[in-house]
Coordinates of C-alpha atoms and ligand atoms in Angstrom, one line a residue:
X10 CA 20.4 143.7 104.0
X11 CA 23.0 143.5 101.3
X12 CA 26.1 144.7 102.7
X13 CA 27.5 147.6 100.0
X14 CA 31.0 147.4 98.6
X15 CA 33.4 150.0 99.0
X16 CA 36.2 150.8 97.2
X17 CA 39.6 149.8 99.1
X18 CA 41.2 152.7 97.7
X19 CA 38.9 155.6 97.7
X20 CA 35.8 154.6 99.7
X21 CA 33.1 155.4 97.2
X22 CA 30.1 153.0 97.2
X23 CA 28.3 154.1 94.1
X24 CA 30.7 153.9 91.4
X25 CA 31.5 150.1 91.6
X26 CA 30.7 147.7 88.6
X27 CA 30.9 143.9 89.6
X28 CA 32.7 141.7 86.8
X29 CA 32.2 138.9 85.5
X30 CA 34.7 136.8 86.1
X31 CA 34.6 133.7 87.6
X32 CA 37.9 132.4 89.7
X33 CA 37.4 132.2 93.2
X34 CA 34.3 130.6 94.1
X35 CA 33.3 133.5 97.3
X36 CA 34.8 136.4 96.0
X37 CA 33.6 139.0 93.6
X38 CA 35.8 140.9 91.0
X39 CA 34.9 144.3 91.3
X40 CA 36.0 147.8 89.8
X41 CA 35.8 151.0 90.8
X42 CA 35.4 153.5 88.0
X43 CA 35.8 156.6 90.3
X44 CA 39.3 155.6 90.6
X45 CA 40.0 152.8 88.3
X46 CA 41.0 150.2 91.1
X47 CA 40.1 146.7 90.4
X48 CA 39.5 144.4 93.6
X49 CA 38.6 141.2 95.1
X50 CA 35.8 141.6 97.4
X51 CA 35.3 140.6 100.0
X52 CA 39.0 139.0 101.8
X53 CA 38.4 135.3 101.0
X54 CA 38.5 133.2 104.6
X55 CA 41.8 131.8 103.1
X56 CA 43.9 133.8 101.1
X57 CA 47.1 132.5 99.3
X58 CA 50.2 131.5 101.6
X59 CA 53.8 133.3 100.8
X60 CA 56.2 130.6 101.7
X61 CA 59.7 129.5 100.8
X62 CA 58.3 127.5 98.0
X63 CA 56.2 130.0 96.9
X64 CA 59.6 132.7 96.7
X65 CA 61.8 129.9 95.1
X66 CA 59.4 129.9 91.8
X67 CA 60.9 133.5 91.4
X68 CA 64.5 132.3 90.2
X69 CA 63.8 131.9 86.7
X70 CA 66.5 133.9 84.4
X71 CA 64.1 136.7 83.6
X72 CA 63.7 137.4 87.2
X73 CA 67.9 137.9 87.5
X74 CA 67.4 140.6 84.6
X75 CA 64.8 142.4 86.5
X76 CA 66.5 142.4 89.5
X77 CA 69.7 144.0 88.1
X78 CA 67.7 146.6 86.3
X79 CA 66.1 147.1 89.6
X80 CA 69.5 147.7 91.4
X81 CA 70.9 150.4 89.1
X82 CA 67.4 151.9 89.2
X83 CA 66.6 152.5 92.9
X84 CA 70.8 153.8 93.2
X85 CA 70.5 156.1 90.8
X86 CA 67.4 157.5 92.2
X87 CA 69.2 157.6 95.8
X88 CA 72.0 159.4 93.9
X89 CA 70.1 161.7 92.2
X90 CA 67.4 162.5 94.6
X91 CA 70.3 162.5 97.5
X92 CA 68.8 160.1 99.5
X93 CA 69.8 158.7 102.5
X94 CA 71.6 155.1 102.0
X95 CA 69.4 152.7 104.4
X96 CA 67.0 151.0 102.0
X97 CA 64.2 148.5 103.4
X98 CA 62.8 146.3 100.7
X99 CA 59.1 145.3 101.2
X100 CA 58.5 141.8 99.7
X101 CA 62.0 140.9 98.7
X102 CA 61.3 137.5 97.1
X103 CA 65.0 136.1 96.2
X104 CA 66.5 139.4 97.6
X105 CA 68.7 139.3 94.2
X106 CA 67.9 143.3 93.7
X107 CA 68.9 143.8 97.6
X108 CA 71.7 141.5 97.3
X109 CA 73.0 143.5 94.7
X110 CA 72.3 146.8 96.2
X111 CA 74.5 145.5 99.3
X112 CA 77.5 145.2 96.5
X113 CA 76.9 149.0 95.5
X114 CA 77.5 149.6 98.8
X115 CA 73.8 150.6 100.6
X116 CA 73.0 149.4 103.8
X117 CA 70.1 147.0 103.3
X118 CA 67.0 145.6 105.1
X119 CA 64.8 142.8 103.6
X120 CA 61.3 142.2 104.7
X121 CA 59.1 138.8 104.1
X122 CA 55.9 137.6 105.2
X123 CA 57.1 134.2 106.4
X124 CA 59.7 134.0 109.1
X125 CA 61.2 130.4 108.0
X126 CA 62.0 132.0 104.3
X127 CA 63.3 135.3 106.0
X128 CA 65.4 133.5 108.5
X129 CA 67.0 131.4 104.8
X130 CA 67.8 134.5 103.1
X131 CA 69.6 135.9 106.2
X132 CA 71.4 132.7 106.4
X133 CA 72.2 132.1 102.7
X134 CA 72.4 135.6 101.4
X135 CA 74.1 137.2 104.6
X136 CA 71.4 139.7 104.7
X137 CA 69.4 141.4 107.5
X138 CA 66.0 140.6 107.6
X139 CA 62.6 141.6 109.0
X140 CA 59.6 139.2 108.9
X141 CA 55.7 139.2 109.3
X142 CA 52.8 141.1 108.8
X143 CA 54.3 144.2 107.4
X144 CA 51.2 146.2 107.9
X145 CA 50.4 145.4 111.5
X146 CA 54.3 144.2 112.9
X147 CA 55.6 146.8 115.4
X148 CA 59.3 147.4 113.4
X149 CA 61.9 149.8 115.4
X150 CA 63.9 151.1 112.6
X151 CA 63.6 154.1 110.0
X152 CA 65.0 154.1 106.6
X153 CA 65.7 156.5 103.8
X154 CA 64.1 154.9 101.0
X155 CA 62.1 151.9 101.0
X156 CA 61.1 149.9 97.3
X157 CA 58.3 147.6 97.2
X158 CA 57.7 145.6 93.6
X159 CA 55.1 143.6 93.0
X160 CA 53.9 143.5 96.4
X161 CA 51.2 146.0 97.3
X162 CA 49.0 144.5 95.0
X163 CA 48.9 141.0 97.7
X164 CA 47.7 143.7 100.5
X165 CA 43.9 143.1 101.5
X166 CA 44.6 146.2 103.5
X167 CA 46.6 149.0 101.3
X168 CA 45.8 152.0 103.5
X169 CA 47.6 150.3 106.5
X170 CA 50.1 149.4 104.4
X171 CA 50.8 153.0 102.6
X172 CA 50.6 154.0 106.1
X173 CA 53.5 151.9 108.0
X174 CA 55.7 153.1 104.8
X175 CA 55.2 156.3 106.3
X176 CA 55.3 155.4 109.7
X177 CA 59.1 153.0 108.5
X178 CA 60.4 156.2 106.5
X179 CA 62.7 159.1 108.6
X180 CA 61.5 162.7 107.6
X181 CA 61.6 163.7 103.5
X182 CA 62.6 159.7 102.6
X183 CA 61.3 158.2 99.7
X184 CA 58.7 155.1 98.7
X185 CA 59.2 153.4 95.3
X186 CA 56.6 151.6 94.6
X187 CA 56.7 148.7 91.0
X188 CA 53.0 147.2 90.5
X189 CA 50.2 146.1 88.2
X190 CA 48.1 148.4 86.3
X191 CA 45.3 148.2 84.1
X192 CA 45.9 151.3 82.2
X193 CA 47.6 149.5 79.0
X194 CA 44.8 146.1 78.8
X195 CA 43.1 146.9 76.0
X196 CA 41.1 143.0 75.5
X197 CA 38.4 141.8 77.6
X198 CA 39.1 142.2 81.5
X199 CA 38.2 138.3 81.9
X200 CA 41.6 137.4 80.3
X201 CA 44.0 140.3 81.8
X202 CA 47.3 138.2 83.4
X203 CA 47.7 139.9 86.4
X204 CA 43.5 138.1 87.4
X205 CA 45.7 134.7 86.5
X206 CA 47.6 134.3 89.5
X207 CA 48.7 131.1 90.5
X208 CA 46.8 131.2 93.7
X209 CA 43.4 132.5 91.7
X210 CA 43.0 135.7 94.9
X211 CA 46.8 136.6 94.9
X212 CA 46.3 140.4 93.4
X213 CA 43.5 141.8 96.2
X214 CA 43.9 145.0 94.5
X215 CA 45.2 146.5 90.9
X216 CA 45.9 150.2 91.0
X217 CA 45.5 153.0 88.3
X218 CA 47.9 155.3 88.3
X219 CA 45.4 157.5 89.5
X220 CA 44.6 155.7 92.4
X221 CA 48.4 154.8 93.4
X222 CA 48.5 158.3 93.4
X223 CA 45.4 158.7 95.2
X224 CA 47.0 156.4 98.4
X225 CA 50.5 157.7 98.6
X226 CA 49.2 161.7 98.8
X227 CA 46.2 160.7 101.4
X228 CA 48.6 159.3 103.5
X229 CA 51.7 161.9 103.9
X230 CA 53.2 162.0 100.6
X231 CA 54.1 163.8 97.7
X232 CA 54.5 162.1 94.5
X233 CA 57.8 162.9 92.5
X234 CA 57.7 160.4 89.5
X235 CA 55.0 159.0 87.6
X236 CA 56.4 155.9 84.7
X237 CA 55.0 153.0 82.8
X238 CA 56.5 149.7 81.6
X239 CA 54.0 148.3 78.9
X240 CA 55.4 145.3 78.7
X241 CA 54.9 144.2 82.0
X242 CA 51.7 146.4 82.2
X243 CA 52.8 147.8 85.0
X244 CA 53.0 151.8 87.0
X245 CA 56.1 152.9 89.0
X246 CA 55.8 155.8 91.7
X247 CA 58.3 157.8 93.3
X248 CA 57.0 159.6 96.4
X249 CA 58.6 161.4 99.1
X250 CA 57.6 161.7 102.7
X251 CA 56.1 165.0 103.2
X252 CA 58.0 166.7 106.3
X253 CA 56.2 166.2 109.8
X254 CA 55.3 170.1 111.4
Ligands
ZN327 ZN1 38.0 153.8 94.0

């Protein structure tokens, strides 16, 4: 029997279109119109590695730019929102945005997949990190904010990964999540740049707004800011943790 495909994000079975796109040679590219995620299906046996020399590509002079309008983002949204000042970044990459949040005076965490690149940053960067599966790893400490860009989009398991952001997060901190979205690709879906990943299964899933949405409030919080950057077609969510009874 054909096994049917579910939507990562919102479960439905009946509302999935399969596209036709052809990267990946066991994969499908499917999206669900219910909630207008767009996902790889199923997890491919090997999925792309996140090593030091896949981080290092990420030093180009745009990425500086984007890291210091990162920084005096996520501080002014501590300021304002009166946050707490322990921030754990999710995915840090070349911890420039953390680096420079350290200056400000925060008290940062970085987190990466692979323990060898975590253990350089810490060196080189003087930095504390955390390492592995940040989904499934057991981690002891709970922050006031934690900022994720670019990143949730690599999960092949979002729920779990919404979830130990809730679980990592003390009582009324905050998520910020930067990612991919559809909502502003307007040519054929074949030729969107955030399919052409250098590894061809990088981006498992690519949100809606409507569907980030959808995550963060199924799994303990409340949104507080909803923006867009077209030029990097991408959604940014503000959420808070919704008080345990
Ligand atoms: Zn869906």
């Amino acid at each position: 029997m054909k096994k049917a495909i579910n939507c990562p994000i919102c479960d439905t079975k009946t509302n999935i279109v399969e596209l036709k796109i052809t990267w990946g040679k066991n994969t499908k590219r499917c999206f669900c119109t219910a909630c207008g995620t767009y996902f790889i299906w199923p997890e491919p046996a090997k999925t792309a590695v996140y090593d030091t020399k896949y981080n290092e590509y990420f030093h180009r002079p745009g990425d500086a730019r984007k890291a210091g309008i990162m920084a005096e983002r996520i501080a002014q949204m501590i300021y304002q929102h009166e946050a707490g000042h322990t921030i754990l970044e999710v995915g840090c990459g070349n911890a420039w945005t953390l680096w420079l949040l350290k200056q400000i005076g925060f008290d940062v965490t970085g987190h990466e997949l692979s323990e060898e690149y975590a253990l350089k940053i810490a060196r080189e960067k003087k930095l504390d990190m955390l390492y592995g599966d940040f989904e499934y790893t057991v981690y002891n400490n709970e922050y006031d904010f934690i900022y994720a860009g670019h990143v949730i989009e690599h999960s092949w398991y979002p729920k779990d990964w919404a979830i130990q952001c809730n679980n990592l997060l003390k009582n009324k901190g905050y998520v910020y999540i930067d990612t991919p979205t559809l909502e502003f690709y307007d040519g054929r879906l074949g030729d969107y740049k955030h399919f052409r990943t250098r590894n061809p299964e990088e981006h498992a899933v690519i949100f809606s707004s409507k569907s980030l949405k959808f995550l963060l409030e199924k799994h303990g919080f409340k949104i507080q800011k909803t923006t867009f950057e077209q030029n990097y077609h991408s959604v940014q969510i503000l959420a808070q943790k919704v008080e345990n009874e």
